[in-house]
Structures are given as C-alpha cells and as structure tokens.
Short mmCIF file of C-alpha atoms in Angstrom, two decimals:
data_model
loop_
_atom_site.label_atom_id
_atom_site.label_comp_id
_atom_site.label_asym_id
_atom_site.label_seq_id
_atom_site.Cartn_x
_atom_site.Cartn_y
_atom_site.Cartn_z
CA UNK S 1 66.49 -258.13 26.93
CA UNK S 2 66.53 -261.78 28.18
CA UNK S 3 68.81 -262.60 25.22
CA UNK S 4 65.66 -264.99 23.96
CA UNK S 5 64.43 -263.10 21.70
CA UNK S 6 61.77 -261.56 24.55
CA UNK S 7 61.99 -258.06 26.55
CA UNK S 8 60.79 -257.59 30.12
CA UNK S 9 59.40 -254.04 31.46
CA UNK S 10 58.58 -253.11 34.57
CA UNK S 11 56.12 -250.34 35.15
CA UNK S 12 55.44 -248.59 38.91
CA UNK S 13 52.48 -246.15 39.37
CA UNK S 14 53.02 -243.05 41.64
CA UNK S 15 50.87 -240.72 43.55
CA UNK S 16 52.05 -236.73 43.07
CA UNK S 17 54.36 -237.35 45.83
CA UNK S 18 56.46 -239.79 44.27
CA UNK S 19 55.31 -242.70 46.31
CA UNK S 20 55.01 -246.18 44.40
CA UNK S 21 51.17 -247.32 44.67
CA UNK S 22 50.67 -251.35 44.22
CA UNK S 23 48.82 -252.60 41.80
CA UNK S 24 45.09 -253.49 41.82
CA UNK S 25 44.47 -257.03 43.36
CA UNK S 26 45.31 -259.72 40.47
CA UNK S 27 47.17 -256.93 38.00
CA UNK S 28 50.81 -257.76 38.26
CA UNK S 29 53.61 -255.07 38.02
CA UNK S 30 55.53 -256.87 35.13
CA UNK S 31 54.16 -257.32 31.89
CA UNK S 32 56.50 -259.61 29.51
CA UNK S 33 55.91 -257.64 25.84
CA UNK S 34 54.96 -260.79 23.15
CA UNK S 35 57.01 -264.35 22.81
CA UNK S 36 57.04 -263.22 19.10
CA UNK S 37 58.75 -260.26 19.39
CA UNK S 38 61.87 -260.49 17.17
CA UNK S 39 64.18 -257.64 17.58
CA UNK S 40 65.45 -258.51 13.74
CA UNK S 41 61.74 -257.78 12.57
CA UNK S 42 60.93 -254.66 11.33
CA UNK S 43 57.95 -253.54 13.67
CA UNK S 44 55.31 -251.73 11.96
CA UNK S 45 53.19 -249.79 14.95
CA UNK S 46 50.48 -249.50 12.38
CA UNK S 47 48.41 -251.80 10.05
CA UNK S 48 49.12 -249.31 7.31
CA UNK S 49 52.68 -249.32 7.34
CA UNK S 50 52.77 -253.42 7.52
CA UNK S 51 50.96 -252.84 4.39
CA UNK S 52 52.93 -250.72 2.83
CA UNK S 53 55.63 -253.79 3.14
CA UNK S 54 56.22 -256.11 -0.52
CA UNK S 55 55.00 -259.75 -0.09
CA UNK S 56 57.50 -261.94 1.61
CA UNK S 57 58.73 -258.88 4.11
CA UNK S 58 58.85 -259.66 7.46
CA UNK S 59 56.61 -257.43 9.83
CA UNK S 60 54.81 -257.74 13.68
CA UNK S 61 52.02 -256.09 14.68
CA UNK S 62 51.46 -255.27 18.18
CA UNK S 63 48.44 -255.28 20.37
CA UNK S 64 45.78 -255.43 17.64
CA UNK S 65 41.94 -255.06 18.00
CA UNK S 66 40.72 -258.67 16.64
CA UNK S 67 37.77 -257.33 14.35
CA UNK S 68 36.28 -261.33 12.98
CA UNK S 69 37.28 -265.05 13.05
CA UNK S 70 36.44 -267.13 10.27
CA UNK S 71 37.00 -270.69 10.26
CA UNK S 72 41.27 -270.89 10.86
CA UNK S 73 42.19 -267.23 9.87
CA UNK S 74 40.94 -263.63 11.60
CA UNK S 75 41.05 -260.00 10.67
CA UNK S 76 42.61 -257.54 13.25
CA UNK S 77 42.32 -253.54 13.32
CA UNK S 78 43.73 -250.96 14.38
CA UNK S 79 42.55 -246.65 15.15
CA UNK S 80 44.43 -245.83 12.05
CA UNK S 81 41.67 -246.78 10.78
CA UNK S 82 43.40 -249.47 9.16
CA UNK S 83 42.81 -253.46 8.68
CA UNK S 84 44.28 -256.63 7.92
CA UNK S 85 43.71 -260.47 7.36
CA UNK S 86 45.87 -262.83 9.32
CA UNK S 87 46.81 -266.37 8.36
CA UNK S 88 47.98 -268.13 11.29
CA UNK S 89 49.73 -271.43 11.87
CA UNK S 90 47.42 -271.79 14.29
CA UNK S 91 44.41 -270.35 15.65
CA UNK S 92 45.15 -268.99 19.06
CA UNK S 93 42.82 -270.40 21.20
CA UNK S 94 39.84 -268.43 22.90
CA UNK S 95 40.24 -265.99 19.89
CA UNK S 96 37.08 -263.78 19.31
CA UNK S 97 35.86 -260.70 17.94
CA UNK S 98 37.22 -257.87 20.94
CA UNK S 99 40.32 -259.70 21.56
CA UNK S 100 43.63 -257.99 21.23
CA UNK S 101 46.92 -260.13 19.29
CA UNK S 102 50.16 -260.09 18.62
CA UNK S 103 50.96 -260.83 15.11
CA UNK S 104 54.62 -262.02 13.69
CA UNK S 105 55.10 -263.03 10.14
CA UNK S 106 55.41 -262.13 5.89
CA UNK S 107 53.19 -259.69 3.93
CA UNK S 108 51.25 -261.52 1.27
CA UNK S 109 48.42 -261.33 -1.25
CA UNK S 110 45.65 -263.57 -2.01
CA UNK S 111 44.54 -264.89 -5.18
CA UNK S 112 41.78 -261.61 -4.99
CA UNK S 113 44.23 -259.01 -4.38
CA UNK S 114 43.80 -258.86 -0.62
CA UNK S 115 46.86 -258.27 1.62
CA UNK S 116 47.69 -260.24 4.61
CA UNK S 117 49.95 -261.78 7.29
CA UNK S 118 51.27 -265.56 7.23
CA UNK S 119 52.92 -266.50 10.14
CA UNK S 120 52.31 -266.62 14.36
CA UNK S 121 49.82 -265.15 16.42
CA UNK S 122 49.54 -264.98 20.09
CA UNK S 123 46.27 -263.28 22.50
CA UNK S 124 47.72 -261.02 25.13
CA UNK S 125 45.62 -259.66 27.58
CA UNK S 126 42.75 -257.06 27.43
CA UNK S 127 39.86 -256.48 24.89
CA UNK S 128 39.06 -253.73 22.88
CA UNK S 129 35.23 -253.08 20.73
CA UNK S 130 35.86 -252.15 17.12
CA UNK S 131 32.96 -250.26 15.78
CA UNK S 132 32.04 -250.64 11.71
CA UNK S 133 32.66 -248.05 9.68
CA UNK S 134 29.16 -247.11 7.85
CA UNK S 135 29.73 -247.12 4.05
CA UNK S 136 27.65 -246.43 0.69
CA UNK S 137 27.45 -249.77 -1.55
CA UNK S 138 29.36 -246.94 -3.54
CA UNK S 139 32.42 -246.16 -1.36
CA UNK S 140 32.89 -249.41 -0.18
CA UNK S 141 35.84 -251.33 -1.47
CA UNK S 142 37.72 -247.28 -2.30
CA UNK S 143 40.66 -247.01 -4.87
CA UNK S 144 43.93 -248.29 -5.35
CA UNK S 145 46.08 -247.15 -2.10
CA UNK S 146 49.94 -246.93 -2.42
CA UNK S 147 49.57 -250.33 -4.83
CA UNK S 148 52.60 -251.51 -6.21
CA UNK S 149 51.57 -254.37 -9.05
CA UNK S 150 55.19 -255.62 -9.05
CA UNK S 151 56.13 -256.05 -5.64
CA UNK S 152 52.65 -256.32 -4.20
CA UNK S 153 53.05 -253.20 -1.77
CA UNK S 154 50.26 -250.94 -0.69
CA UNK S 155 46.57 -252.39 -1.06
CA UNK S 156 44.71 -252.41 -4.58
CA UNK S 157 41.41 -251.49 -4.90
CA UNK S 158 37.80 -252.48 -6.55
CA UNK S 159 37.88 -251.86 -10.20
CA UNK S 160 36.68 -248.57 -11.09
CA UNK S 161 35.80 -247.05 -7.93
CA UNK S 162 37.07 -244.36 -5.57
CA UNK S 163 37.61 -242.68 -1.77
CA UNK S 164 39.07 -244.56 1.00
CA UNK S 165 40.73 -247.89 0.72
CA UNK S 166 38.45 -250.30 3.36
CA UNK S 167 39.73 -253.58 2.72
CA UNK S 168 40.38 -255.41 5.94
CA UNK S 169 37.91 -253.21 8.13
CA UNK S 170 34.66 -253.84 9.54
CA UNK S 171 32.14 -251.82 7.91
CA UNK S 172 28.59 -251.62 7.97
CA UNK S 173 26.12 -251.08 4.29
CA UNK S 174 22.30 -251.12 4.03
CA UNK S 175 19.85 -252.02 1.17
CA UNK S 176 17.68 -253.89 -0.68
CA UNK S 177 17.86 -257.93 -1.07
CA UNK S 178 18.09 -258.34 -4.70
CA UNK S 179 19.23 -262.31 -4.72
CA UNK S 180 20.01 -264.22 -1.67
CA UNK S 181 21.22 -267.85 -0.97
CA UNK S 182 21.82 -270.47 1.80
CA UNK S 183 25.32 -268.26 2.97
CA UNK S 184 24.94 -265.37 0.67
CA UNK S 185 23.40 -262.29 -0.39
CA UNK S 186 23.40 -259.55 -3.12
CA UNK S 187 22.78 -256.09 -1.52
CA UNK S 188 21.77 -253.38 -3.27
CA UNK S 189 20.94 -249.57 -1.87
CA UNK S 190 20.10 -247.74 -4.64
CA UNK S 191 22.61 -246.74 -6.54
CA UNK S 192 22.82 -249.61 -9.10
CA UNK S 193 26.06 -251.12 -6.86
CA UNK S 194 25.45 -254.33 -5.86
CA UNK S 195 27.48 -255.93 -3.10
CA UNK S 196 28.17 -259.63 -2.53
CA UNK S 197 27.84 -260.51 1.32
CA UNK S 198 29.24 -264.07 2.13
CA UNK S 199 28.94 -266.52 5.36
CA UNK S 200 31.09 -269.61 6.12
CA UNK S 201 27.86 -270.92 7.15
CA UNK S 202 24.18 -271.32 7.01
CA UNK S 203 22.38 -267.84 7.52
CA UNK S 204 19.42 -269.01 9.60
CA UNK S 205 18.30 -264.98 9.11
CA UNK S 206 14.47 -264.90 10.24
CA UNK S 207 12.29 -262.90 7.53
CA UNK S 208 15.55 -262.49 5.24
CA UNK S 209 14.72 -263.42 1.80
CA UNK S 210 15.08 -261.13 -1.83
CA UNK S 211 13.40 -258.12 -0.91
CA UNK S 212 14.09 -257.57 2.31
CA UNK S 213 16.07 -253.92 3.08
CA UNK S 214 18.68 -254.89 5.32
CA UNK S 215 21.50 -253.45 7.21
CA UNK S 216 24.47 -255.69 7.12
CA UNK S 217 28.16 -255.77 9.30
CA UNK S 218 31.31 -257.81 8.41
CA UNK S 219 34.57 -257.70 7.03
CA UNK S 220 35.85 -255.55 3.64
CA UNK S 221 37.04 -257.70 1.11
CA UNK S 222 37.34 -258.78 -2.16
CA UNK S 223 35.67 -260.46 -4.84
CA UNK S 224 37.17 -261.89 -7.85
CA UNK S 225 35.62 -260.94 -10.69
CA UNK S 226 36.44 -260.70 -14.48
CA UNK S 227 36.89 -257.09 -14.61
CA UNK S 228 38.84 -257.02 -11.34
CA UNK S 229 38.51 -257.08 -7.69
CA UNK S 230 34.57 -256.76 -6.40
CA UNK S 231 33.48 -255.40 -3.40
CA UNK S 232 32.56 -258.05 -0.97
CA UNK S 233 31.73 -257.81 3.00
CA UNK S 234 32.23 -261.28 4.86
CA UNK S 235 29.35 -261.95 7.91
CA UNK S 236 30.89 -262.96 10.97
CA UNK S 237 27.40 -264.71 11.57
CA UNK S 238 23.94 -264.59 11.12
CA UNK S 239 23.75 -261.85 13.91
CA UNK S 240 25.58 -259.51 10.87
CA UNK S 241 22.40 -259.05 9.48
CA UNK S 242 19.29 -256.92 10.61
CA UNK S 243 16.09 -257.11 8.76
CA UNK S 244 14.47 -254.07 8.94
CA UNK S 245 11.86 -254.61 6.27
CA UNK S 246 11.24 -258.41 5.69
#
C-alpha cells in the first residue's frame, strides 16, 4: 500500500525450474491495480453483488467488460452473466464497446427502475468481446430478482413476466417490424410481445421499414410504461440491426 489510497503488485513468471523469465517486449512486470481503488469501499468482485447493494452504497467494480457507450454513460458486464449501467463524471476517453474499466461509486436507480453506478471510471488495459445473450421477445426483461422496493436493492423486473433477470446485458431478439421510426422500432416475433428498440441517433438501416423480420443486438433495459417497467433493448448503432427480410 502506497498509503494513497493505491496498491502496487509485482508479478514474476517462472519456468519449472524456478528461474524468473522477463516479460514480453513492451509488457512491464508491475501493474499498479486502479487510482480508484479505495480500501474503505466495499469491493463487489461481481456485477451481481454491486447490485444487490441499496441506492446510495458505495461499491467498485473491477476490470469490467465495457458491453455499449451511449452518449456520456456506458454499460459494463461481467461472466456472471451479469450487467450494469454506469454514470460517470466523465467519460473516460477512448472508451468503446471491448474495453475493460474500473468503476468506483453509489448504487442507484433510474426513474424506470434500472440500477446503476454514479461516480468515477477509469480504462485499464486489455479488451475483452462480450457476446449477446439470444432471448425470446418473451424472456427478455425476466422477473423481479432479489428487489427490495424500499431500499432499492436487487434489480426489479418487467411487469408480469418471468425467467432470468437481463437488465444491463447485451442480448440479441429477432422478429417482425410492426412500427418503426427515425431512432426506433417495435419488434415483434410472434408471440404477441412487442419490444421497443431505441437509438440515440438516426438509424440509416438500408431496407428496414414495418415489415421487415429483423434480428436486433443492444442493451436490456427498461421502458416506462403505465403498468410498469417494459422491456426495451437500446442499439449501440445502426450496425445493431440485420435485415434479413426487407
């Protein structure tokens, strides 16, 4: 401990012999761990048990899979699987989709039920591919998961429905275009479950257009709707959506 708040390791490969082997060219043999570590935090290893935190608890998250970006905030996962929404102070720069973080900051929930983290986030090195979890318009969304309405623990789920609890990871549905407009679009695969998908910006899809059977990736989240939460995916960009049948 440097007595900053930061911790210092030093790590030395070894052939079966014992002898030290140096590190590739450019790798260095210390890593510094995060300059928002904060031995006071409680550190939650997994997305799951940062949710499992009330609002206003303090957690960090450690070398997370950055899953989206959209606009100032981002959505990191984990193998769990589990995932989250971040709300930084500020973006960390270079940020994309395969890029692992370091997150430091309070549990909270959005206006539509969604958990996330307000606070710091820093890039450390490495990158990491998440791959979407494919989901019914049906399962998407899932039940209530550990929710606590009075201290806002635990995750709450799409009104009336069931199975696993995806909000915060990338997924992956398919269907019919029932309605679409300029940065949205109802999709529907059959089973009378339609699910809003949302862009920040223009979706300049080629051949996309009501009709149209689709497969779309993005983010599990939540609509707010009169009866309660909606299932909602948000595209990363237009290259979340595949036409398969304009």
């Amino acid at each position: 401990n440097s007595g900053d708040g930061r911790y210092y390791f030093t790590v030395v490969a070894s052939d079966t012999l014992g002898n030290a082997i140096a590190p590739p060219s450019g790798v260095s043999g210390n890593r510094m761990a995060s300059t928002l570590f904060d031995s006071t935090l409680p550190s939650a290893s997994m997305i799951a048990a940062a949710k499992q935190q009330p609002d206003t608890a303090k957690v960090y998250l450690q070398d997370k899979t950055v899953s989206g970006v959209f606009g100032e905030s981002f959505y990191v996962q984990d193998d769990a699987p589990a995932g989250l929404l971040v709300e930084p102070d500020a973006l960390p720069g270079g940020i994309a989709a395969g890029s692992i973080a370091d997150i430091s900051g309070l549990m909270a929930t959005s206006v539509t039920g969604e958990r996330y983290i307000s606070g710091a986030a820093e890039l450390v090195s490495g990158s990491h591919a998440v791959s979407p979890l494919r989901m019914t318009n049906q399962t998407l969304g899932g039940e209530d998961w550990l929710y606590d309405s009075v201290t806002g623990a635990g995750q709450k789920g799409v009104a009336g429905a069931v199975g696993l609890n995806t909000t915060g990871l990338l997924v992956r549905v398919c269907g019919r275009v029932t309605d679409t407009g300029p940065n949205w679009m109802l999709v529907d695969d059959g089973s009378a479950v339609r699910v809003l998908c949302t862009s920040a910006v223009v979706l300049n899809v080629p051949d996309l257009r009501a009709g149209s059977f689709v497969t779309v990736t993005g983010l599990s989240s939540l609509e707010e709707r009169a009866e309660g939460p909606g299932r909602m995916v948000k595209l990363r960009s237009a290259a979340d959506v595949a036409v398969l049948i304009p």
